[in-house]
mmCIF file of C-alpha atoms in Angstrom:
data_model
loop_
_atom_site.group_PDB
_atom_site.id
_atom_site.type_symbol
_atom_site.label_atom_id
_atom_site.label_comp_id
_atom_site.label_asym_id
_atom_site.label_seq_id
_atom_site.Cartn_x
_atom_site.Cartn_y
_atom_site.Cartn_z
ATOM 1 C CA UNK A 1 65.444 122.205 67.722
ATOM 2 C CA UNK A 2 68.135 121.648 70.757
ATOM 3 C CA UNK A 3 71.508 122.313 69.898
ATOM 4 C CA UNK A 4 72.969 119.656 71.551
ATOM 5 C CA UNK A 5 76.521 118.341 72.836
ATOM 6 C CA UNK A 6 77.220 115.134 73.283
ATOM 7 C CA UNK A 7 79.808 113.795 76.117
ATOM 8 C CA UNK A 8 81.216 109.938 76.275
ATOM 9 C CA UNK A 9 82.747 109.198 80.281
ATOM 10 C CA UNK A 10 85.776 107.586 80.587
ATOM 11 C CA UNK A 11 87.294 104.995 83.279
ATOM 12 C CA UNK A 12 85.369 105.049 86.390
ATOM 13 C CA UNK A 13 81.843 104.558 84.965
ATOM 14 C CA UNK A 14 81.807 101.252 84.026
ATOM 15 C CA UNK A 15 79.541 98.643 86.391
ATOM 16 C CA UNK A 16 78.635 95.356 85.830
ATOM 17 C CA UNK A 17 75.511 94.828 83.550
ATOM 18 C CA UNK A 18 75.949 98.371 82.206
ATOM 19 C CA UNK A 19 73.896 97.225 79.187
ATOM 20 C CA UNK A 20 71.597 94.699 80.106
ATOM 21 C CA UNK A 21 68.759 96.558 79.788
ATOM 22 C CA UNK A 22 69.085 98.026 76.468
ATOM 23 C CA UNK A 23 70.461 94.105 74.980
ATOM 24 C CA UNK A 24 67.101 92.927 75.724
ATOM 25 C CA UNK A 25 65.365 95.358 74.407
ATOM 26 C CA UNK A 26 66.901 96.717 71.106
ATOM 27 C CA UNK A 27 69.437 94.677 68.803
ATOM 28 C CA UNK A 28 71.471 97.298 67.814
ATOM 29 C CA UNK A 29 73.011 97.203 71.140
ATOM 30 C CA UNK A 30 73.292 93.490 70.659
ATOM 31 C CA UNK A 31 75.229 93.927 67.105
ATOM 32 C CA UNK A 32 77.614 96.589 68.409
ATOM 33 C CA UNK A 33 78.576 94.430 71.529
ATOM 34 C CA UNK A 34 79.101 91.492 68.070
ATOM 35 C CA UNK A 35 80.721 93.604 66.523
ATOM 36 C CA UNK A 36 83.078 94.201 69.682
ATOM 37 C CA UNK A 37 83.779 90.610 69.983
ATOM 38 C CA UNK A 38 84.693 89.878 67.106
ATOM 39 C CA UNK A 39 87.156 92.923 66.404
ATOM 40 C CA UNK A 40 88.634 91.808 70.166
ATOM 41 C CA UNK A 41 88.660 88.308 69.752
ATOM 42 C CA UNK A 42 87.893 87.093 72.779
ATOM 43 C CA UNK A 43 83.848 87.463 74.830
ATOM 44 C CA UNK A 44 83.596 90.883 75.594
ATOM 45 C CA UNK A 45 80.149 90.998 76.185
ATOM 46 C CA UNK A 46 79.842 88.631 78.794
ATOM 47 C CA UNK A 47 82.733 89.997 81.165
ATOM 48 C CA UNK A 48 80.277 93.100 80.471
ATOM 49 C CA UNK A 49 77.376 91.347 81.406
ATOM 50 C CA UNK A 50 78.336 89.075 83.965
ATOM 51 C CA UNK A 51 81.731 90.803 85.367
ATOM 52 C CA UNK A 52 83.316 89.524 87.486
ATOM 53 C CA UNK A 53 83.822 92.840 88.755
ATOM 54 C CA UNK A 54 87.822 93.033 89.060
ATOM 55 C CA UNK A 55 88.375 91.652 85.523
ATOM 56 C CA UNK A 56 85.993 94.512 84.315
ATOM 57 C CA UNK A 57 88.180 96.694 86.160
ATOM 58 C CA UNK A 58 91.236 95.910 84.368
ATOM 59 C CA UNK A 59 92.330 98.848 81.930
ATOM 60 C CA UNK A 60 92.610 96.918 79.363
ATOM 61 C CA UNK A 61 89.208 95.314 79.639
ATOM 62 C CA UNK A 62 87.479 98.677 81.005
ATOM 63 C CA UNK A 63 88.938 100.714 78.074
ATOM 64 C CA UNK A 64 86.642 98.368 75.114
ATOM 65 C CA UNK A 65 84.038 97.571 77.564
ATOM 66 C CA UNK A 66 83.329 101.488 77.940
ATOM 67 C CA UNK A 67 83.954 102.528 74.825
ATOM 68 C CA UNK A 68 81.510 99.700 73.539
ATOM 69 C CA UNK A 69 78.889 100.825 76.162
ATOM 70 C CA UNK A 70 78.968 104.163 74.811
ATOM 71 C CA UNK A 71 78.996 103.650 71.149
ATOM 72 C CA UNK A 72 76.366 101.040 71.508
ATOM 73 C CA UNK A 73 74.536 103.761 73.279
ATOM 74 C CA UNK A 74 74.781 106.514 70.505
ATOM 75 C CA UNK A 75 73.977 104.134 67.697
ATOM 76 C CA UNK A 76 70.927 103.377 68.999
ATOM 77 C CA UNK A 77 70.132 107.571 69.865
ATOM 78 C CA UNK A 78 70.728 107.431 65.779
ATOM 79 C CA UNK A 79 68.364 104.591 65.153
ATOM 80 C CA UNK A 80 65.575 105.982 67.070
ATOM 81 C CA UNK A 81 65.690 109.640 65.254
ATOM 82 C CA UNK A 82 67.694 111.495 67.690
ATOM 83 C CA UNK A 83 69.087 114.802 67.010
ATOM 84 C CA UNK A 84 72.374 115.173 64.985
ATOM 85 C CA UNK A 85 74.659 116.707 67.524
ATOM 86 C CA UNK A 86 76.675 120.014 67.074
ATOM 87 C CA UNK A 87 79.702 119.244 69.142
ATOM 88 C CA UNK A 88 80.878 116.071 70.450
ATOM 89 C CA UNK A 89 83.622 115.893 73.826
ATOM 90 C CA UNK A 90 84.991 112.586 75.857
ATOM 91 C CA UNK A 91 86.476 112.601 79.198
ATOM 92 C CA UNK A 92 90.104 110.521 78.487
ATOM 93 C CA UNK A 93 89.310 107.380 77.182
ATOM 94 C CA UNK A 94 85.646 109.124 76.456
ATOM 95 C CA UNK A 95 87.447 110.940 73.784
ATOM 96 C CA UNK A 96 87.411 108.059 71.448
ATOM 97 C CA UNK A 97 83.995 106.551 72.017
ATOM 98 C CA UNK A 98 83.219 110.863 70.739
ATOM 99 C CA UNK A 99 85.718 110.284 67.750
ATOM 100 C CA UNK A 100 83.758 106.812 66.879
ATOM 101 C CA UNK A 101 80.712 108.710 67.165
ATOM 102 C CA UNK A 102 81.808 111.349 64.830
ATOM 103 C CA UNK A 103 82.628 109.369 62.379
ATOM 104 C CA UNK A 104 86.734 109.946 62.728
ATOM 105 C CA UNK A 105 87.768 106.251 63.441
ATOM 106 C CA UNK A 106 85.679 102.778 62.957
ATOM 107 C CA UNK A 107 84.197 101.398 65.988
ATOM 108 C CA UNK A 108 86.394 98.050 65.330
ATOM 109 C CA UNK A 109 89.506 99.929 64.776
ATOM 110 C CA UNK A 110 88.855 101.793 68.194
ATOM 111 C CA UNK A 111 87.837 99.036 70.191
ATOM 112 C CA UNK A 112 91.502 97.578 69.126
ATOM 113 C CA UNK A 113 93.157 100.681 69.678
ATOM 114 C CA UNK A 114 91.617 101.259 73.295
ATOM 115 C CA UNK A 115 92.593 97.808 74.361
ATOM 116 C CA UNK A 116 96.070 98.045 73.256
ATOM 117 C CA UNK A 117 96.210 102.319 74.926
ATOM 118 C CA UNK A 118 95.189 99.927 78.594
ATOM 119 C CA UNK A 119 97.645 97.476 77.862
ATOM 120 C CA UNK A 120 100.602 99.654 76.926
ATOM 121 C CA UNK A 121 99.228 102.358 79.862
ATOM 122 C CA UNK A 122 98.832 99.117 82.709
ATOM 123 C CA UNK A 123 102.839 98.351 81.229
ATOM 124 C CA UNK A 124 103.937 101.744 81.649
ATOM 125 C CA UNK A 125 103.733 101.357 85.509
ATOM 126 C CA UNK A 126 104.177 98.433 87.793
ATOM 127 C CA UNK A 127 101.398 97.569 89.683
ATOM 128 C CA UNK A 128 101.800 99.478 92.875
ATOM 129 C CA UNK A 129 104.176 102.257 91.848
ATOM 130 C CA UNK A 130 101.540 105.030 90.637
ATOM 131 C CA UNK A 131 98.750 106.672 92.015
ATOM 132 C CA UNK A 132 96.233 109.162 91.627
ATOM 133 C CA UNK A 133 94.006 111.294 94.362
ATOM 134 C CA UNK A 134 91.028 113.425 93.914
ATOM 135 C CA UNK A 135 91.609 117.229 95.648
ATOM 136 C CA UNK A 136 88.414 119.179 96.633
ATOM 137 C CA UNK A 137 88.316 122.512 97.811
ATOM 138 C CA UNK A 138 91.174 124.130 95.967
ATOM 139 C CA UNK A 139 92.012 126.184 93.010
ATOM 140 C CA UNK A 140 93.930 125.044 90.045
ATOM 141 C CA UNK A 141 96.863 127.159 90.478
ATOM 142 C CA UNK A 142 96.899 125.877 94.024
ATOM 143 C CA UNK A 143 97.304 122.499 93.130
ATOM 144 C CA UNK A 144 99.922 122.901 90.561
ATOM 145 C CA UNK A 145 101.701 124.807 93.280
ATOM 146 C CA UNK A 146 101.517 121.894 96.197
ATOM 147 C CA UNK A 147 102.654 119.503 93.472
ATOM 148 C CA UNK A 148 105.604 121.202 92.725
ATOM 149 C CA UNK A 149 106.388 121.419 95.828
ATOM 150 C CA UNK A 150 105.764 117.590 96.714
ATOM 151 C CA UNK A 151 107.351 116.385 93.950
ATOM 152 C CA UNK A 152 111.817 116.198 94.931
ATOM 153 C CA UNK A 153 112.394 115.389 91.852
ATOM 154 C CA UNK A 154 109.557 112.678 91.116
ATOM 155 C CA UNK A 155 106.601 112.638 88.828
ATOM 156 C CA UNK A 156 103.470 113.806 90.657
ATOM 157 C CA UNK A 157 101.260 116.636 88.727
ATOM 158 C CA UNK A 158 97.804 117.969 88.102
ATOM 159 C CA UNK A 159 96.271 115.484 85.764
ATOM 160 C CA UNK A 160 92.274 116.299 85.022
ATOM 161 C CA UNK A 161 90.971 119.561 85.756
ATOM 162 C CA UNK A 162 87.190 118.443 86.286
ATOM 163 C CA UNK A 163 85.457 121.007 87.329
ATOM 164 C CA UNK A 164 85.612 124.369 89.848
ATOM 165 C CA UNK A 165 87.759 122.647 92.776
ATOM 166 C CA UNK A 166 88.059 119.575 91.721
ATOM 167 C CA UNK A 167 91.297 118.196 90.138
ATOM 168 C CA UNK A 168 93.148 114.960 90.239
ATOM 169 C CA UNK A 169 96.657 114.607 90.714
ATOM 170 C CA UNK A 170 98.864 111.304 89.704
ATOM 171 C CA UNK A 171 102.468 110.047 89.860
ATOM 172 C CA UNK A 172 104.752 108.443 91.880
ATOM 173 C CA UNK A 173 102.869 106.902 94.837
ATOM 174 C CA UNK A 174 105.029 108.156 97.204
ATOM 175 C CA UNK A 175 105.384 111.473 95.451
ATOM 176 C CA UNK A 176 101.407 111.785 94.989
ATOM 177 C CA UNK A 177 101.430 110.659 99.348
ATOM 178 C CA UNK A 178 103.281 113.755 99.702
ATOM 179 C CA UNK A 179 101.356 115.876 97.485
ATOM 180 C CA UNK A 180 98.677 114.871 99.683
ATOM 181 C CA UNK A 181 99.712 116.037 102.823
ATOM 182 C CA UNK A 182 100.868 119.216 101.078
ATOM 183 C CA UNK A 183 97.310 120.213 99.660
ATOM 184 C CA UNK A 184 95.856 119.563 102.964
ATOM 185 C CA UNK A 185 98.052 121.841 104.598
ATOM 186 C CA UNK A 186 97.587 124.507 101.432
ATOM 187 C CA UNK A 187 93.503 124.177 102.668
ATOM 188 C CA UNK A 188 92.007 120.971 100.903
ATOM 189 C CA UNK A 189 88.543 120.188 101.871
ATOM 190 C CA UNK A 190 89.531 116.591 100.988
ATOM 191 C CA UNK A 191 92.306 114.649 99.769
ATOM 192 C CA UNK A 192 91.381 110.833 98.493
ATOM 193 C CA UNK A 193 93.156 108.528 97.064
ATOM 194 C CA UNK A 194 91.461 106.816 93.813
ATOM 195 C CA UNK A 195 91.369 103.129 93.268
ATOM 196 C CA UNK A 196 92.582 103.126 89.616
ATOM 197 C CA UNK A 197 95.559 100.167 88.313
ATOM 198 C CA UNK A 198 97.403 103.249 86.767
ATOM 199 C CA UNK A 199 98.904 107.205 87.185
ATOM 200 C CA UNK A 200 97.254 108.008 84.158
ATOM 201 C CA UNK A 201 97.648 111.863 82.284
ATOM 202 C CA UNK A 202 101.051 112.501 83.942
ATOM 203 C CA UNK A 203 104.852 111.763 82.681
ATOM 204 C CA UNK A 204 104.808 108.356 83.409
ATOM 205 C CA UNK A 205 102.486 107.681 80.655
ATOM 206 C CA UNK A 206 105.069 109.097 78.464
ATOM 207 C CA UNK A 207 106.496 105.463 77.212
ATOM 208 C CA UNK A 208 102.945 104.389 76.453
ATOM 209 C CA UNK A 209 102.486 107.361 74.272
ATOM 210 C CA UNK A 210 105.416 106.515 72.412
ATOM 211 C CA UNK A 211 104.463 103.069 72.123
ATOM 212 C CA UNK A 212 100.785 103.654 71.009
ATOM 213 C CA UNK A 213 101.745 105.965 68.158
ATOM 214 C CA UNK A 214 102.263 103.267 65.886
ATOM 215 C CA UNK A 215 99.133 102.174 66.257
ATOM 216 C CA UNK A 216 97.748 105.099 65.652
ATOM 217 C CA UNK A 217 99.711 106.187 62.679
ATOM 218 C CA UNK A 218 98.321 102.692 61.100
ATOM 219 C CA UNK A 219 94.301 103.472 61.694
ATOM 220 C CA UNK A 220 92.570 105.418 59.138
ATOM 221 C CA UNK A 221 90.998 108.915 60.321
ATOM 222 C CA UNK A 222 88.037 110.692 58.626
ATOM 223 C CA UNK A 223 86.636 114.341 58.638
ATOM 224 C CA UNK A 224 84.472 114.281 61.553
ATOM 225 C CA UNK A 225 80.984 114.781 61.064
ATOM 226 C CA UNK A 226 80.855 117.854 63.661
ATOM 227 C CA UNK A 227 83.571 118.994 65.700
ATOM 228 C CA UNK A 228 85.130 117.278 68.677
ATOM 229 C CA UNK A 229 86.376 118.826 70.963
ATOM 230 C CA UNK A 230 89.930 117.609 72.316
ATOM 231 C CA UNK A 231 91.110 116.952 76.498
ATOM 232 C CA UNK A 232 94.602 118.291 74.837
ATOM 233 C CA UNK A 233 93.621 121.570 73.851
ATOM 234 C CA UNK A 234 89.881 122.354 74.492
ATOM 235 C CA UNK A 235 88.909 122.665 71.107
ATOM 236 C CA UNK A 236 88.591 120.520 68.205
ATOM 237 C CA UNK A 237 91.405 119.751 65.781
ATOM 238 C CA UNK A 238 91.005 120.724 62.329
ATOM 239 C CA UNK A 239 92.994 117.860 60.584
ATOM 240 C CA UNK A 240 93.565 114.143 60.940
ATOM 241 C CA UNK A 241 97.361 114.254 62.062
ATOM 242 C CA UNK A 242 96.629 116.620 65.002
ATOM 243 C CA UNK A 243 94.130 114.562 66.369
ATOM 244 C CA UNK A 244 96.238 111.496 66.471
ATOM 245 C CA UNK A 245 98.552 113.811 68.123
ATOM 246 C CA UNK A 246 96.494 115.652 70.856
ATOM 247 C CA UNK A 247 95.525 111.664 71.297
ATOM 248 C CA UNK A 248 98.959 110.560 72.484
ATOM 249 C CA UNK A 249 99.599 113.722 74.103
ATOM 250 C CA UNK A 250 96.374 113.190 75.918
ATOM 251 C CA UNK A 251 98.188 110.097 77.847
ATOM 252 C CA UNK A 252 100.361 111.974 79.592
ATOM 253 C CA UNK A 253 99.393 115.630 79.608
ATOM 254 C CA UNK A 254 96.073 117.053 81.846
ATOM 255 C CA UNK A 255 92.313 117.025 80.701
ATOM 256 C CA UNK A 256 91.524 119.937 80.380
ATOM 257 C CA UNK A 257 87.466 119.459 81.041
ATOM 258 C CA UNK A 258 86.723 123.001 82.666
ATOM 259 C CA UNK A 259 87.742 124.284 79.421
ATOM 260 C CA UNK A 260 85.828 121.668 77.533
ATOM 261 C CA UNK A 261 82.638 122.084 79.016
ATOM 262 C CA UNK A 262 83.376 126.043 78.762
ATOM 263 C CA UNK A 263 83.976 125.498 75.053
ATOM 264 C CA UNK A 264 80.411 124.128 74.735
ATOM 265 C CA UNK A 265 78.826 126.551 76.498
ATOM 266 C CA UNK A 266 80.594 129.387 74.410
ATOM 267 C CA UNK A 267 79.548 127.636 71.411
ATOM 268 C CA UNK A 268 75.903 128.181 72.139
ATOM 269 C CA UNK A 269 75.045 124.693 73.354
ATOM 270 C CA UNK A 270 71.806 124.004 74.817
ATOM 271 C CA UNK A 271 72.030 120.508 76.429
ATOM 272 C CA UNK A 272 74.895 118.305 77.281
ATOM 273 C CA UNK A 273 73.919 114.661 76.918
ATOM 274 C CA UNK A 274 75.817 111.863 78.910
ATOM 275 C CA UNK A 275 76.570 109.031 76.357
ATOM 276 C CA UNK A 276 77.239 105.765 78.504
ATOM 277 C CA UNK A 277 76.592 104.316 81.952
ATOM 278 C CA UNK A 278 76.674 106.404 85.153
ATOM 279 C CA UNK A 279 76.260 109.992 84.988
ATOM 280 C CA UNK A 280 80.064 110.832 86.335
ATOM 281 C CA UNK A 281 80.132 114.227 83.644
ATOM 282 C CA UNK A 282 77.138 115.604 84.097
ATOM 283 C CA UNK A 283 77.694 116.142 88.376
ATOM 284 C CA UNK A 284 80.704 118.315 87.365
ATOM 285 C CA UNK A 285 79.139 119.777 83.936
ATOM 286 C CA UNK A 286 76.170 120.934 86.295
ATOM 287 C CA UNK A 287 78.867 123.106 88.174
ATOM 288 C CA UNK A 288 79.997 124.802 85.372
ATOM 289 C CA UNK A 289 77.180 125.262 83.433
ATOM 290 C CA UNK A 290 74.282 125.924 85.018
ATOM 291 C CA UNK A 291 72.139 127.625 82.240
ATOM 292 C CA UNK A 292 72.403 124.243 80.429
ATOM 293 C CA UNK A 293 69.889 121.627 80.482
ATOM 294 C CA UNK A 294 72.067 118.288 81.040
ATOM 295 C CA UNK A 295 70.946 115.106 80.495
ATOM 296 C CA UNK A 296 71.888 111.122 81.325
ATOM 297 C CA UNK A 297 70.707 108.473 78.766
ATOM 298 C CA UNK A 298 72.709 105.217 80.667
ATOM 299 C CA UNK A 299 69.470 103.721 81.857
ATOM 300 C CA UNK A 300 66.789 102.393 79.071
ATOM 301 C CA UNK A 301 64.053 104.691 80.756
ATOM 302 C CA UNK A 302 66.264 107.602 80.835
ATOM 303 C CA UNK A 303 67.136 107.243 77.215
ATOM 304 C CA UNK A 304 63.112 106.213 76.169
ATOM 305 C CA UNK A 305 62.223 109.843 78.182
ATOM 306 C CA UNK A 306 64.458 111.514 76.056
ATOM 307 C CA UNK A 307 64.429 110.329 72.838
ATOM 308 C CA UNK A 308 60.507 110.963 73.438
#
């Protein structure tokens, strides 16, 4: 039998329609898109469906409608006899669709909690003010450095790690602008700016850290049913508290996915399954694991292939 990971994406992956497909064609999707609903209040499943595309893109909307996608997505891999995972990881908001899956927090619970984390995270920073660019060609260190060096006293700093030279930067705008320019004189392949509403994983997230934690505090976390391992620190967390706490900390401090998908491998992993739409992870999981078979269930023959 595999020994299997299984990895939820975060912002970035969501598209239109993302679970069309499966809605029409198994009704557990159907009930956990419900069940969204009516946790949220309001018709989740048709901005899903139907978009439009820049209300789907709102971090406040993209945060339930991908954490949704993805749980929808691993209920069904349960109803249809697949394998009981031995590790579970999420790329930033990922994390929780992997703590839902685990059994740590209730799928209504999260879907609240995610909505409020894009509300209190689009509030942290006016419109305009942050930004975050992608930086190819460079080594960690390297980036850290050129961000220092940018930043005169602003926030800019090396927010998610992804994979070997590959890392995101956020901040200030015009603090991340210089940062730019700065990694593309220190040798960047390419510098490019990201279309995202928010600078998320650096300082300025700090206020909606301390603003989510009372939500947090008030949710009910279980023992998960196998480890999951944490953007914070790499590794899983052994008790309840600390994951609520590597989950604020996660706002504003890096993800640390090289040392995720490292974890999994050292673990003896097999396979890394993609839980959700797109197949973001597994491009940079591919560069870091190689020995690994990896594998994307987000399309309905994809997922009937592998489920066998």
């Amino acid at each position: 039998m595999s020994k299997i990971a299984f990895v939820f994406p975060g912002q970035g992956s969501q598209q239109v329609g993302m679970l069309t497909e499966f809605s029409e064609q198994y009704d557990i999707v159907k009930q956990t898109v419900a069940e969204a609903n009516d946790a949220l209040g309001y018709d989740l499943g048709d901005l899903i469906a139907n978009g439009p595309v820049e209300e789907l893109n709102r971090t406040q909307i993209t945060q339930p409608a991908l954490l949704t996608a993805s749980v929808a997505l691993y209920r069904l891999w349960q109803a249809e006899g697949g394998v009981e995972p031995m590790l579970f990881a999420g790329h930033s908001l990922g994390e929780y669709s992997a703590l839902v899956a685990a059994g740590v927090v209730a799928f209504s619970d999260a879907v609240k909690l995610v909505e409020t984390r894009g509300q209190l995270m689009q509030n942290a920073v006016p419109a305009g003010e942050g930004l975050m660019a992608a930086v190819l060609g460079l080594d960690d260190q390297s980036v850290i450095d050129g961000c220092a060096a940018a930043a005169q006293g602003d926030v800019v700093s090396a927010v998610n790690f992804n994979t070997d030279g590959q890392v995101v930067i956020a901040g200030a705008k015009a603090a991340v602008e210089r940062a730019m320019d700065e990694l593309k004189t220190r040798g960047a392949k390419r510098v490019m700016p990201l279309t995202v509403s928010v600078p998320s994983h650096c300082a300025l997230m700090k206020p909606a850290a301390e603003q989510l934690a009372e939500s947090l505090q008030a949710t009910s976390f279980a023992t998960p049913s196998a480890p999951v391992v944490q953007n914070r620190s790499a590794e899983p967390a052994t008790t309840a508290e600390q994951i609520k706490s590597n989950l604020l900390e996660q706002l504003y401090m890096p993800v640390l996915w090289t040392r995720t998908v490292s974890y999994l491998v050292d673990s003896g992993v097999e396979e890394i399954i993609e839980c959700g739409p797109g197949k973001v992870l597994t491009g940079l999981n591919k560069r870091m694991a190689k020995s690994l078979t990896h594998t994307v269930i987000g399309q309905v023959s994809a997922f009937q292939e592998r489920i066998g």
